[in-house]
Amino acid sequence: MQNLNHKNIVKYLGSLKTNSHLHIILEYVENGSLANIIKPNKFGPFPESLAAVYIAQVLEGLVYLHEQGVIHRDIKGANILTTKEGLVKLADFGVATKLTEADVNTHSVVGTPYWMAPEVIEMSGVCAASDIWSVGCTVIELLTCSPPYYELQPMPALFRIVQDVQPPIPEGFSPEITDFLRQCFQKDSIQRPDAKTLLMHPWLQNSRRASSSPRQTNPR
């Protein structure tokens, strides 16, 4: 993590080792996580336009990570931090892996159940596209305050992720965001667009034109 340097990645500042612990020092990101912001007693679910502002930055961070050969493996609202200006910082690289690392790492079930891609659950090999699936789950999380299958216990949810053609897309979503999600939820990981391609999706492009900066719509 200390070699990563991008505006949408939380900065590693150093470490402190004691007799029994290793403390990692990271930059302070004052607004906390998106998962905390969307709680009902705070901002609540985001409108599609605001979710687009944050998801675009998540994808910018993933473009950089994937170019470095790093798979995050745990994209979700709790691991997306924001500054008071609305700048996104991807955090928690505890389960991240390099694409060049041994198969024992890429064929293990790692992540958080409701955001897991089917190939991760089936242990057929994690890949950069596995992060894209998790982005789709995070979009639904931001718009509804919970990821797909959240009404189920973790094990039944994992079964449904593998068995269903795609996770259920809630009614009332715009055609643009529905199409974005269907692309993220391609069952075959090879068919999923990469982060750079998704940045050009009409949902994000239209929202970018409508909102000049995150500062104007940043929830507090």
XYZ file of N, CA and C in Angstrom:
660
model
N 0.818 -1.204 0.000
C 0.000 0.000 0.000
C 0.855 1.258 0.000
N 2.050 1.182 0.576
C 2.897 2.362 0.670
C 3.365 2.853 -0.688
N 3.259 2.005 -1.720
C 3.675 2.409 -3.062
C 2.541 3.009 -3.878
N 1.332 3.017 -3.337
C 0.188 3.560 -4.067
C 0.112 5.065 -3.871
N -0.119 5.786 -4.963
C -0.171 7.246 -4.893
C -1.210 7.765 -5.878
N -2.405 8.019 -5.379
C -3.496 8.506 -6.223
C -4.470 9.273 -5.341
N -5.085 10.299 -5.884
C -5.985 11.149 -5.085
C -7.179 10.383 -4.532
N -7.565 9.285 -5.175
C -8.726 8.515 -4.721
C -8.348 7.270 -3.927
N -7.111 7.224 -3.444
C -6.636 6.130 -2.588
C -6.148 6.740 -1.275
N -6.606 6.217 -0.144
C -6.164 6.744 1.137
C -4.651 6.585 1.252
N -3.979 7.622 1.744
C -2.514 7.629 1.773
C -1.954 6.886 2.989
N -0.948 6.089 2.705
C -0.181 5.419 3.762
C 0.882 6.400 4.245
N 0.896 6.692 5.551
C 1.832 7.672 6.094
C 2.986 7.040 6.858
N 2.823 5.799 7.257
C 3.895 5.151 7.994
C 3.356 4.041 8.877
N 4.234 3.495 9.706
C 3.825 2.417 10.608
C 4.604 2.511 11.909
N 4.050 1.919 12.928
C 4.677 1.900 14.245
C 4.552 0.495 14.808
N 5.674 -0.127 15.088
C 5.672 -1.503 15.582
C 6.002 -1.529 17.064
N 5.160 -2.245 17.821
C 5.417 -2.476 19.235
C 5.727 -3.957 19.422
N 5.887 -4.382 20.661
C 6.200 -5.790 20.913
C 5.103 -6.726 20.424
N 3.866 -6.262 20.464
C 2.747 -7.153 20.133
C 1.881 -6.690 18.965
N 2.091 -5.462 18.464
C 1.211 -4.947 17.426
C 1.991 -4.174 16.362
N 1.415 -4.142 15.171
C 1.904 -3.282 14.102
C 0.806 -2.275 13.798
N 1.071 -1.004 14.020
C 0.091 0.051 13.804
C 0.365 0.723 12.456
N -0.652 0.758 11.595
C -0.546 1.406 10.294
C -1.111 2.814 10.410
N -0.360 3.804 9.965
C -0.787 5.202 10.041
C -1.245 5.651 8.655
N -2.507 6.070 8.576
C -3.095 6.508 7.315
C -3.554 7.955 7.436
N -3.758 8.604 6.296
C -4.256 9.972 6.325
C -5.658 10.012 6.948
N -5.969 11.133 7.571
C -7.284 11.326 8.178
C -8.264 11.795 7.111
N -9.389 11.091 7.001
C -10.422 11.461 6.031
C -11.669 11.814 6.836
N -11.933 13.098 6.947
C -12.808 13.619 7.991
C -14.297 13.277 7.886
N -14.806 13.054 6.687
C -16.244 12.789 6.568
C -16.618 11.327 6.821
N -15.636 10.470 6.973
C -15.925 9.068 7.226
C -16.406 8.335 5.992
N -17.052 7.206 6.200
C -17.426 6.335 5.084
C -18.806 6.674 4.523
N -19.011 6.282 3.267
C -20.328 6.456 2.659
C -21.368 5.593 3.364
N -20.962 4.427 3.859
C -21.898 3.565 4.592
C -22.443 4.275 5.822
N -21.615 5.070 6.462
C -22.063 5.814 7.633
C -22.957 6.986 7.236
N -22.628 7.633 6.126
C -23.393 8.802 5.689
C -24.819 8.428 5.293
N -25.000 7.256 4.676
C -26.338 6.889 4.193
C -27.227 6.266 5.265
N -26.757 6.207 6.493
C -27.610 5.685 7.564
C -28.880 6.526 7.670
N -30.014 5.888 8.000
C -31.289 6.616 8.050
C -31.285 7.836 8.960
N -30.498 7.798 10.040
C -30.472 8.934 10.957
C -29.508 10.023 10.499
N -28.910 9.822 9.308
C -28.019 10.844 8.755
C -28.578 11.320 7.422
N -27.829 11.140 6.328
C -28.279 11.649 5.031
C -29.332 10.759 4.397
N -29.248 9.460 4.640
C -30.172 8.526 4.002
C -29.712 8.170 2.600
N -30.545 7.450 1.846
C -30.144 7.020 0.501
C -29.852 8.203 -0.409
N -28.860 8.025 -1.272
C -28.471 9.088 -2.196
C -29.414 9.141 -3.392
N -29.629 10.329 -3.957
C -30.237 10.402 -5.286
C -29.236 9.880 -6.317
N -29.722 9.469 -7.464
C -28.844 8.879 -8.480
C -27.722 9.827 -8.886
N -28.029 11.114 -8.978
C -27.016 12.077 -9.424
C -25.863 12.173 -8.441
N -26.163 12.119 -7.147
C -25.103 12.198 -6.138
C -24.314 10.899 -6.080
N -25.009 9.771 -6.175
C -24.303 8.487 -6.207
C -23.320 8.453 -7.361
N -23.702 9.030 -8.495
C -22.820 9.040 -9.667
C -21.534 9.798 -9.394
N -21.620 10.892 -8.645
C -20.432 11.682 -8.320
C -19.413 10.830 -7.573
N -19.890 10.035 -6.641
C -18.990 9.209 -5.842
C -18.533 7.956 -6.584
N -19.433 7.324 -7.314
C -19.061 6.109 -8.038
C -18.035 6.421 -9.118
N -18.138 7.574 -9.753
C -17.133 7.954 -10.755
C -15.748 8.012 -10.124
N -15.666 8.536 -8.909
C -14.368 8.616 -8.232
C -13.881 7.238 -7.779
N -14.818 6.391 -7.363
C -14.445 5.010 -7.036
C -13.811 4.347 -8.253
N -14.418 4.546 -9.417
C -13.886 3.951 -10.645
C -12.535 4.546 -11.015
N -12.352 5.842 -10.777
C -11.037 6.454 -11.026
C -9.977 5.770 -10.169
N -10.313 5.531 -8.906
C -9.380 4.836 -8.030
C -9.105 3.421 -8.496
N -10.142 2.742 -8.992
C -9.959 1.371 -9.472
C -9.157 1.324 -10.760
N -9.331 2.299 -11.628
C -8.494 2.355 -12.835
C -7.029 2.356 -12.424
N -6.699 3.204 -11.450
C -5.311 3.280 -10.983
C -4.865 1.967 -10.348
N -5.665 1.418 -9.442
C -5.280 0.172 -8.773
C -5.053 -0.950 -9.771
N -5.982 -1.110 -10.704
C -5.876 -2.206 -11.662
C -4.686 -2.016 -12.589
N -4.357 -0.770 -12.911
C -3.154 -0.518 -13.713
C -1.890 -0.888 -12.941
N -1.959 -0.815 -11.617
C -0.827 -1.218 -10.771
C -0.830 -2.720 -10.500
N -1.828 -3.414 -11.037
C -1.930 -4.851 -10.804
C -2.504 -5.212 -9.452
N -3.267 -4.299 -8.855
C -3.836 -4.522 -7.522
C -5.348 -4.699 -7.636
N -5.876 -5.747 -7.007
C -7.315 -5.958 -6.890
C -7.707 -5.619 -5.458
N -8.690 -4.741 -5.284
C -9.079 -4.324 -3.938
C -9.741 -5.458 -3.162
N -10.700 -6.134 -3.782
C -11.395 -7.310 -3.255
C -12.445 -7.024 -2.182
N -12.648 -5.775 -1.785
C -13.665 -5.506 -0.764
C -14.275 -4.119 -0.947
N -14.652 -3.811 -2.192
C -15.304 -2.535 -2.464
C -16.713 -2.558 -1.874
N -17.010 -1.587 -1.029
C -18.336 -1.425 -0.420
C -18.361 -0.056 0.240
N -19.562 0.377 0.627
C -19.693 1.711 1.194
C -18.816 1.964 2.404
N -18.612 0.952 3.234
C -17.808 1.118 4.448
C -16.337 1.369 4.144
N -15.888 1.003 2.942
C -14.480 1.181 2.569
C -14.274 2.328 1.590
N -15.306 3.167 1.453
C -15.202 4.358 0.613
C -15.318 5.567 1.532
N -14.211 6.246 1.758
C -14.174 7.409 2.639
C -14.282 8.686 1.813
N -14.750 9.766 2.448
C -14.849 11.044 1.739
C -14.319 12.180 2.605
N -13.730 13.146 1.946
C -13.305 14.369 2.621
C -14.490 15.332 2.689
N -14.322 16.434 3.400
C -15.416 17.409 3.492
C -15.679 18.089 2.153
N -14.712 18.014 1.221
C -14.927 18.556 -0.119
C -15.602 17.558 -1.050
N -15.831 16.335 -0.580
C -16.483 15.327 -1.404
C -15.532 14.460 -2.194
N -14.239 14.507 -1.861
C -13.257 13.674 -2.557
C -13.275 12.264 -1.982
N -13.382 11.284 -2.848
C -13.430 9.879 -2.444
C -12.035 9.323 -2.206
N -11.908 8.507 -1.170
C -10.664 7.796 -0.872
C -10.994 6.321 -0.616
N -10.508 5.433 -1.468
C -10.684 4.002 -1.222
C -9.781 3.583 -0.071
N -10.336 2.810 0.849
C -9.596 2.418 2.047
C -9.703 0.916 2.277
N -9.022 0.455 3.308
C -9.030 -0.942 3.770
C -8.508 -1.898 2.704
N -7.192 -1.957 2.611
C -6.543 -2.849 1.655
C -6.075 -4.139 2.329
N -6.726 -4.487 3.438
C -6.319 -5.665 4.195
C -6.444 -6.969 3.439
N -7.379 -7.031 2.461
C -7.542 -8.264 1.690
C -7.187 -8.060 0.221
N -6.614 -6.908 -0.106
C -6.213 -6.653 -1.495
C -5.115 -7.627 -1.904
N -5.000 -7.854 -3.209
C -3.981 -8.778 -3.698
C -3.410 -8.278 -5.010
N -2.185 -8.677 -5.296
C -1.557 -8.376 -6.581
C -1.949 -9.453 -7.580
N -2.184 -9.025 -8.817
C -2.559 -9.978 -9.856
C -1.478 -11.018 -10.091
N -0.244 -10.705 -9.725
C 0.871 -11.617 -9.970
C 1.128 -12.569 -8.808
N 0.351 -12.438 -7.715
C 0.606 -13.282 -6.555
C 0.105 -14.699 -6.788
N 0.502 -15.597 -5.920
C 0.211 -17.024 -6.095
C -1.279 -17.305 -6.146
N -1.640 -18.415 -6.822
C -3.037 -18.803 -6.975
C -3.734 -18.998 -5.640
N -2.999 -19.300 -4.596
C -3.619 -19.506 -3.286
C -4.335 -18.243 -2.834
N -3.872 -17.062 -3.307
C -4.512 -15.806 -2.941
C -5.723 -15.507 -3.809
N -5.630 -15.806 -5.119
C -6.696 -15.428 -6.035
C -7.803 -16.461 -6.112
N -7.622 -17.620 -5.494
C -8.658 -18.648 -5.482
C -9.188 -18.880 -4.068
N -9.210 -17.830 -3.261
C -9.746 -17.929 -1.909
C -10.970 -17.030 -1.784
N -11.866 -17.401 -0.854
C -13.075 -16.607 -0.637
C -12.745 -15.485 0.337
N -12.563 -14.280 -0.201
C -12.188 -13.130 0.612
C -13.079 -11.959 0.219
N -13.532 -11.211 1.209
C -14.385 -10.064 0.949
C -15.566 -10.077 1.905
N -16.594 -9.312 1.579
C -17.803 -9.250 2.387
C -18.948 -9.864 1.589
N -19.672 -10.847 2.154
C -20.595 -11.676 1.366
C -21.494 -10.949 0.380
N -22.213 -9.930 0.815
C -23.229 -9.323 -0.045
C -22.642 -8.583 -1.245
N -21.383 -8.270 -1.195
C -20.719 -7.550 -2.285
C -19.832 -8.468 -3.132
N -19.819 -9.760 -2.832
C -18.907 -10.695 -3.512
C -19.380 -11.046 -4.911
N -18.437 -11.122 -5.839
C -18.721 -11.591 -7.194
C -18.854 -13.112 -7.191
N -19.625 -13.671 -8.127
C -19.828 -15.131 -8.140
C -18.542 -15.927 -8.279
N -17.573 -15.422 -9.059
C -16.330 -16.179 -9.239
C -15.509 -16.234 -7.953
N -15.690 -15.241 -7.080
C -15.009 -15.264 -5.780
C -15.628 -16.345 -4.896
N -16.953 -16.398 -4.877
C -17.658 -17.393 -4.062
C -17.326 -18.809 -4.525
N -17.261 -18.995 -5.842
C -16.990 -20.319 -6.406
C -15.504 -20.661 -6.412
N -14.681 -19.717 -5.959
C -13.222 -19.896 -5.897
C -12.634 -20.258 -7.262
N -13.199 -19.653 -8.307
C -12.681 -19.898 -9.654
C -11.639 -18.866 -10.068
N -11.330 -17.937 -9.170
C -10.273 -16.977 -9.448
C -10.753 -15.545 -9.405
N -10.262 -14.775 -8.436
C -10.598 -13.358 -8.367
C -9.833 -12.617 -9.454
N -10.425 -11.534 -9.957
C -9.795 -10.745 -11.012
C -10.240 -9.299 -10.856
N -9.702 -8.418 -11.683
C -10.080 -7.005 -11.611
C -11.583 -6.835 -11.789
N -12.189 -7.677 -12.625
C -13.636 -7.597 -12.857
C -14.438 -7.925 -11.602
N -13.827 -8.617 -10.646
C -14.523 -8.900 -9.383
C -14.813 -7.601 -8.636
N -13.911 -6.636 -8.741
C -14.147 -5.319 -8.146
C -15.312 -4.612 -8.827
N -15.468 -4.822 -10.130
C -16.554 -4.177 -10.871
C -17.904 -4.690 -10.387
N -18.016 -5.990 -10.151
C -19.254 -6.543 -9.582
C -19.569 -5.847 -8.265
N -18.556 -5.700 -7.419
C -18.753 -5.054 -6.118
C -19.172 -3.599 -6.267
N -18.692 -2.935 -7.311
C -19.131 -1.560 -7.583
C -20.642 -1.538 -7.818
N -21.146 -2.491 -8.607
C -22.585 -2.565 -8.838
C -23.359 -2.738 -7.544
N -22.880 -3.614 -6.674
C -23.527 -3.813 -5.370
C -23.493 -2.532 -4.543
N -22.397 -1.796 -4.646
C -22.249 -0.553 -3.894
C -23.192 0.521 -4.417
N -23.421 0.554 -5.720
C -24.390 1.500 -6.284
C -25.762 1.266 -5.649
N -26.198 0.012 -5.606
C -27.493 -0.303 -4.992
C -27.477 0.049 -3.506
N -26.362 -0.202 -2.840
C -26.231 0.161 -1.423
C -26.439 1.658 -1.225
N -25.814 2.482 -2.063
C -25.917 3.932 -1.906
C -27.329 4.438 -2.190
N -28.038 3.774 -3.099
C -29.370 4.234 -3.503
C -30.492 3.698 -2.621
N -30.223 2.610 -1.889
C -31.282 1.985 -1.075
C -30.876 1.765 0.380
N -29.636 2.065 0.715
C -29.068 1.870 2.058
C -28.726 0.416 2.371
N -28.812 -0.472 1.385
C -28.387 -1.855 1.605
C -28.023 -2.493 0.270
N -27.068 -3.432 0.274
C -26.680 -4.110 -0.963
C -27.707 -5.165 -1.350
N -27.587 -5.768 -2.519
C -28.509 -6.842 -2.908
C -28.482 -7.999 -1.909
N -29.613 -8.619 -1.721
C -29.778 -9.813 -0.874
C -29.576 -9.538 0.613
N -29.578 -8.285 1.012
C -29.267 -7.969 2.408
C -30.333 -8.490 3.371
N -31.525 -8.806 2.841
C -32.588 -9.347 3.691
C -32.327 -10.806 4.058
N -31.333 -11.418 3.403
C -30.993 -12.816 3.657
C -29.800 -12.925 4.596
N -29.667 -14.064 5.242
C -28.453 -14.366 5.989
C -27.302 -14.564 4.994
N -26.055 -14.410 5.434
C -24.929 -14.472 4.493
C -24.875 -15.722 3.625
N -25.066 -16.909 4.199
C -24.943 -18.126 3.392
C -26.010 -18.229 2.303
N -27.292 -18.006 2.609
C -28.284 -17.996 1.526
C -28.011 -16.913 0.490
N -27.482 -15.774 0.932
C -27.156 -14.700 -0.010
C -26.068 -15.147 -0.980
N -25.043 -15.814 -0.473
C -23.972 -16.310 -1.339
C -24.516 -17.304 -2.358
N -25.438 -18.155 -1.920
C -26.052 -19.128 -2.832
C -26.807 -18.413 -3.944
N -27.559 -17.378 -3.596
C -28.335 -16.647 -4.590
C -27.433 -15.900 -5.569
N -26.344 -15.348 -5.085
C -25.413 -14.638 -5.971
C -24.917 -15.568 -7.065
N -24.618 -16.803 -6.695
C -24.114 -17.780 -7.663
C -25.229 -18.284 -8.576
N -26.423 -18.511 -8.029
C -27.501 -19.146 -8.787
C -28.278 -18.182 -9.677
N -28.502 -16.967 -9.234
C -29.325 -16.026 -9.995
C -28.597 -15.525 -11.239
N -29.360 -15.155 -12.249
C -28.769 -14.584 -13.465
C -28.049 -13.286 -13.137
N -28.661 -12.475 -12.295
C -28.047 -11.251 -11.793
C -28.760 -10.871 -10.497
N -28.138 -10.052 -9.669
C -28.834 -9.586 -8.473
C -30.073 -8.779 -8.862
N -31.106 -8.787 -8.021
C -32.308 -8.009 -8.337
C -32.011 -6.514 -8.350
N -32.495 -5.839 -9.388
C -32.343 -4.389 -9.488
C -33.654 -3.756 -9.034
N -33.623 -2.931 -8.004
C -34.867 -2.359 -7.466
C -35.669 -1.594 -8.518
N -36.972 -1.629 -8.377
C -37.839 -0.871 -9.267
C -37.648 0.623 -9.030
N -37.877 1.408 -10.070
C -37.798 2.855 -9.943
C -36.465 3.445 -10.343
N -35.463 2.604 -10.585
C -34.181 3.125 -11.050
C -34.324 3.611 -12.494
N -33.558 4.625 -12.855
C -33.593 5.150 -14.217
C -33.054 4.113 -15.198
N -33.414 4.216 -16.484
C -32.869 3.291 -17.488
C -31.347 3.322 -17.547
N -30.756 4.518 -17.354
C -29.298 4.635 -17.431
C -28.614 3.851 -16.313
N -29.108 4.014 -15.092
C -28.458 3.320 -13.980
C -28.750 1.821 -14.022
N -29.919 1.459 -14.522
C -30.240 0.040 -14.684
C -29.286 -0.613 -15.673
N -28.990 0.074 -16.765
C -28.040 -0.454 -17.742
C -26.641 -0.549 -17.142
N -26.247 0.461 -16.376
C -24.940 0.446 -15.705
C -24.824 -0.789 -14.815
N -25.861 -1.059 -14.041
C -25.838 -2.203 -13.128
C -25.800 -3.525 -13.882
N -26.542 -3.623 -14.958
C -26.528 -4.863 -15.733
C -25.140 -5.147 -16.299
N -24.422 -4.100 -16.642
C -23.054 -4.308 -17.117
C -22.145 -4.773 -15.978
N -22.300 -4.176 -14.812
C -21.503 -4.604 -13.650
C -21.814 -6.042 -13.261
N -23.066 -6.456 -13.467
C -23.526 -7.768 -13.009
C -23.501 -8.841 -14.091
N -22.682 -8.664 -15.113
C -22.485 -9.750 -16.075
C -21.932 -10.959 -15.323
N -22.590 -12.100 -15.440
C -22.192 -13.284 -14.670
C -20.787 -13.743 -15.048
N -20.483 -13.688 -16.339
C -19.151 -14.038 -16.822
C -18.241 -12.834 -16.630
N -17.239 -12.974 -15.788
C -16.370 -11.833 -15.474
C -15.688 -11.257 -16.708
N -15.470 -12.087 -17.723
C -14.822 -11.615 -18.948
C -15.712 -10.612 -19.673
N -17.021 -10.737 -19.489
C -17.970 -9.860 -20.174
C -18.160 -8.511 -19.467
N -17.678 -8.378 -18.249
C -17.846 -7.111 -17.532
C -16.897 -6.050 -18.081
N -17.375 -4.830 -18.262
C -16.476 -3.756 -18.687
C -15.490 -3.418 -17.579
N -14.337 -2.888 -17.957
C -13.378 -2.474 -16.936
C -13.754 -1.095 -16.405
N -13.024 -0.643 -15.399
C -13.355 0.622 -14.740
C -13.260 1.798 -15.704
N -12.274 1.790 -16.563
C -12.099 2.898 -17.511
C -13.280 2.978 -18.472
N -13.767 1.838 -18.922
C -14.924 1.817 -19.824
C -16.174 2.311 -19.116
N -16.379 1.890 -17.873
C -17.568 2.310 -17.130
C -17.580 3.809 -16.866
N -16.422 4.422 -16.779
C -16.371 5.873 -16.580
C -17.011 6.632 -17.735
N -17.098 6.004 -18.889
C -17.702 6.629 -20.060
C -19.191 6.307 -20.181
N -19.746 5.608 -19.219
C -21.161 5.235 -19.286
C -22.048 6.484 -19.215
N -23.151 6.519 -19.959
C -24.036 7.696 -19.968
C -24.509 8.138 -18.589
N -24.751 7.188 -17.676
C -25.193 7.594 -16.339
C -24.176 8.518 -15.680
N -22.909 8.159 -15.750
C -21.872 8.969 -15.119
C -21.585 10.225 -15.928
N -21.574 10.107 -17.240
C -21.299 11.263 -18.085
C -22.387 12.322 -17.945
N -23.637 11.918 -17.934
C -24.738 12.871 -17.794
C -24.715 13.549 -16.430
N -24.419 12.784 -15.387
C -24.354 13.357 -14.041
C -23.171 14.297 -13.903
N -22.088 13.976 -14.575
C -20.905 14.837 -14.521
C -21.197 16.190 -15.153
N -21.933 16.180 -16.246
C -22.279 17.446 -16.901
C -23.251 18.258 -16.049
N -24.122 17.569 -15.320
C -25.133 18.264 -14.521
C -24.582 18.817 -13.211
N -23.484 18.245 -12.745
C -22.906 18.664 -11.469
C -21.445 19.005 -11.675
N -21.101 20.248 -11.502
C -19.736 20.680 -11.811
C -18.713 20.185 -10.812
N -19.116 19.944 -9.527
C -18.160 19.453 -8.535
C -18.902 18.802 -7.383
N -18.251 17.837 -6.688
C -18.871 17.189 -5.529
C -19.204 18.163 -4.410
N -18.476 19.292 -4.351
C -18.651 20.238 -3.255
C -20.099 20.740 -3.178
N -20.749 20.851 -4.332
C -22.088 21.410 -4.365
C -23.128 20.480 -3.748
N -22.856 19.183 -3.751
C -23.867 18.218 -3.319
C -23.378 17.307 -2.205
N -22.242 17.627 -1.622
C -21.660 16.727 -0.625
C -22.488 16.690 0.649
N -23.010 15.518 1.051
C -23.772 15.427 2.296
C -22.855 15.571 3.496
N -23.342 16.182 4.551
C -22.543 16.368 5.763
C -23.090 15.505 6.885
